[in-house]
Every structure is written in C-alpha cells, then in structure tokens.
Amino acid sequence: MQHYLTDRGPIKKTSANLQLLLTDWKANHPEIFRSHLGVTPACFDLLVEALQVDPIFHNQAHIEQMEIQDQIAIALYHFCHYGNAATTVKVALWAGIGYGTVHLVTNCVMKAVCSEQFHQSALHWPDDDMKEKAKVWVEEHSCPAWQDGWCMHLL
C-alpha cells in the first residue's frame, strides 16, 4: 500500500547537537545550555533525578529505551523554543531523531511531570520567606517598575 504520492528518501541526521549540549555545554558553558533548554544544568539534573523513577521511562521490552536525560532535554528544547524553531521537524533535526519520536518523547515527559508521584515529591508551595526572596531577585534583575511581585506601570 502506498502512503505517499512522491518518493521519499532518508534524511541524514545526527545526535551530535544533543550530545554536545548534554556534555560540553552543560559542564563548560552553562549559559549556552540554559539558552537551549531554559533551565540551568543544576535544575536539569534535579529534574532528571526526580523523573527517573517514573515507570513511563522504563519498559520490559527487549528494545532499549532512549536515555531519560535525552528525552527530557528534547522536551525542554521543544518547550523553550517558539515559532518556526519549535516545529517538530526542527526539533527532530536538532536532536538527530525521527519526527514521530519528538512527539513520543514530549508526551512521555509531560505524563511524568503531570503524575501525582512527581507532584508530591517535587512540587511544593513556597513559604513567605521564599516568596520574598523571589520578589527581591526579580526586582534586582529586571526593570524598576517591577515591585512586590508585579509590574507597576508608572505614568
């Protein structure tokens, strides 16, 4: 049965970008790492640690599953980009994987992040001290109109 109207050929891909990100850039260039995934290397490691116990990343099949850190990096790269850079094709070519794999990996990561187990173990409401520290940090690192946790437009 023919699924396509025109002949299709293989597309050369490489996972070199993904591996460079998870090795050299993560260790030696955290600013580049963060620009690709939207999180610091330390935050990424904590996320991998928290999600690695989720059963969605483990199977009983004889087919080896993609490394969890690769799956999380691909999903974060997908989430961190927008417009044309966030298309399935662009993410797949960047990571050196198939287009359908982008969708599968993103779904796996989202299922793990939305699980009750992850919520109970990793997500906690901030106390008043943590909220105050966050407000101070935002005020110091953004515009003067940002006051007390919200943007005040001064006329």
XYZ file of C-alpha atoms in Angstrom:
155
model
C 0.000 0.000 0.000
C 1.365 3.408 -0.971
C 1.221 6.078 1.735
C 2.909 8.935 -0.131
C 2.327 10.465 -3.558
C 6.028 11.109 -4.181
C 9.139 9.113 -3.448
C 10.721 9.774 -0.097
C 14.377 9.375 0.723
C 16.226 9.166 4.004
C 17.218 12.394 5.739
C 20.658 12.419 7.302
C 20.536 13.342 10.980
C 22.994 13.398 13.841
C 22.607 13.481 17.596
C 25.851 15.472 17.892
C 23.987 18.666 18.902
C 22.142 16.912 21.709
C 25.267 15.146 22.976
C 27.332 18.363 22.805
C 24.646 20.114 24.854
C 24.499 17.365 27.492
C 28.271 17.057 27.856
C 30.487 20.033 26.999
C 27.970 22.865 27.107
C 26.360 21.583 30.282
C 29.726 21.398 32.070
C 31.642 24.286 30.496
C 29.089 26.698 29.044
C 26.000 26.772 31.281
C 24.738 29.942 29.582
C 24.539 28.111 26.235
C 22.917 25.118 27.942
C 20.305 27.393 29.506
C 19.618 29.186 26.220
C 18.742 25.829 24.634
C 16.690 24.260 27.439
C 15.505 27.191 29.552
C 16.933 25.723 32.775
C 20.312 25.679 34.466
C 22.390 22.493 34.417
C 21.712 22.046 38.158
C 17.950 22.370 37.651
C 18.136 19.930 34.734
C 19.960 17.365 36.891
C 17.345 17.709 39.635
C 14.554 17.246 37.104
C 16.200 14.123 35.665
C 16.681 12.749 39.189
C 13.057 13.429 40.129
C 11.609 11.929 36.939
C 13.863 8.898 36.503
C 11.733 6.775 38.835
C 8.594 7.264 36.736
C 7.508 3.976 35.145
C 6.947 5.677 31.785
C 10.725 5.764 31.318
C 11.120 2.025 31.972
C 9.818 -0.881 29.954
C 10.008 -4.649 29.961
C 10.624 -4.888 26.214
C 13.862 -6.046 24.656
C 14.162 -2.734 22.829
C 16.398 -0.300 24.655
C 14.694 2.953 25.580
C 16.241 6.367 24.934
C 18.176 7.770 27.902
C 15.928 9.766 30.228
C 18.239 12.782 30.133
C 17.988 12.787 26.323
C 14.184 12.621 26.482
C 13.960 15.465 28.996
C 16.438 17.587 27.018
C 14.445 17.095 23.807
C 11.172 18.007 25.526
C 12.693 21.078 27.202
C 14.248 22.190 23.914
C 10.799 21.839 22.333
C 9.160 23.821 25.176
C 11.854 26.514 25.270
C 11.502 27.468 21.621
C 8.612 29.032 19.775
C 7.582 29.831 16.231
C 9.466 28.104 13.437
C 12.226 26.925 15.812
C 9.710 24.795 17.735
C 8.415 22.764 14.816
C 8.651 19.009 15.125
C 10.951 18.946 12.098
C 13.400 21.466 13.603
C 13.474 19.711 16.979
C 13.946 16.314 15.317
C 16.801 17.521 13.127
C 18.473 19.284 16.080
C 18.295 16.142 18.242
C 19.019 13.656 15.460
C 15.786 11.710 15.912
C 12.679 10.927 13.882
C 9.790 13.366 13.704
C 7.442 10.966 15.463
C 9.977 10.457 18.238
C 9.734 14.155 19.152
C 6.015 13.692 19.770
C 6.511 10.448 21.734
C 9.301 11.861 23.912
C 7.383 15.061 24.639
C 4.310 13.035 25.642
C 6.359 10.785 27.944
C 7.945 13.750 29.709
C 4.580 15.502 30.093
C 2.951 12.360 31.510
C 5.773 12.060 34.046
C 5.611 15.755 35.001
C 1.825 15.579 35.381
C 1.927 12.439 37.517
C 0.748 12.559 41.109
C 4.023 10.969 42.225
C 6.067 13.825 40.730
C 3.751 16.467 42.172
C 4.011 15.013 45.680
C 7.774 14.553 45.593
C 8.980 17.626 43.722
C 6.412 20.423 43.768
C 5.936 22.414 46.934
C 4.289 25.747 47.576
C 6.814 28.403 48.593
C 6.696 29.759 52.117
C 6.665 33.514 52.828
C 10.460 33.695 53.062
C 10.914 32.013 49.673
C 8.327 34.345 48.109
C 10.107 37.402 49.481
C 13.494 36.222 48.210
C 11.985 35.621 44.766
C 10.465 39.117 44.701
C 13.790 40.690 45.676
C 15.633 38.725 42.988
C 13.145 39.759 40.284
C 13.308 43.407 41.355
C 17.123 43.323 41.251
C 17.294 41.595 37.866
C 14.526 43.339 35.944
C 13.056 46.788 35.425
C 12.364 49.340 38.195
C 8.609 49.110 37.515
C 8.630 45.554 38.880
C 7.551 45.957 42.503
C 6.296 43.468 45.068
C 5.880 40.650 42.559
C 4.021 42.535 39.836
C 4.773 45.102 37.137
C 3.650 48.613 38.091
C 3.272 50.965 35.139
C 4.298 54.414 36.286
C 2.711 57.253 34.335
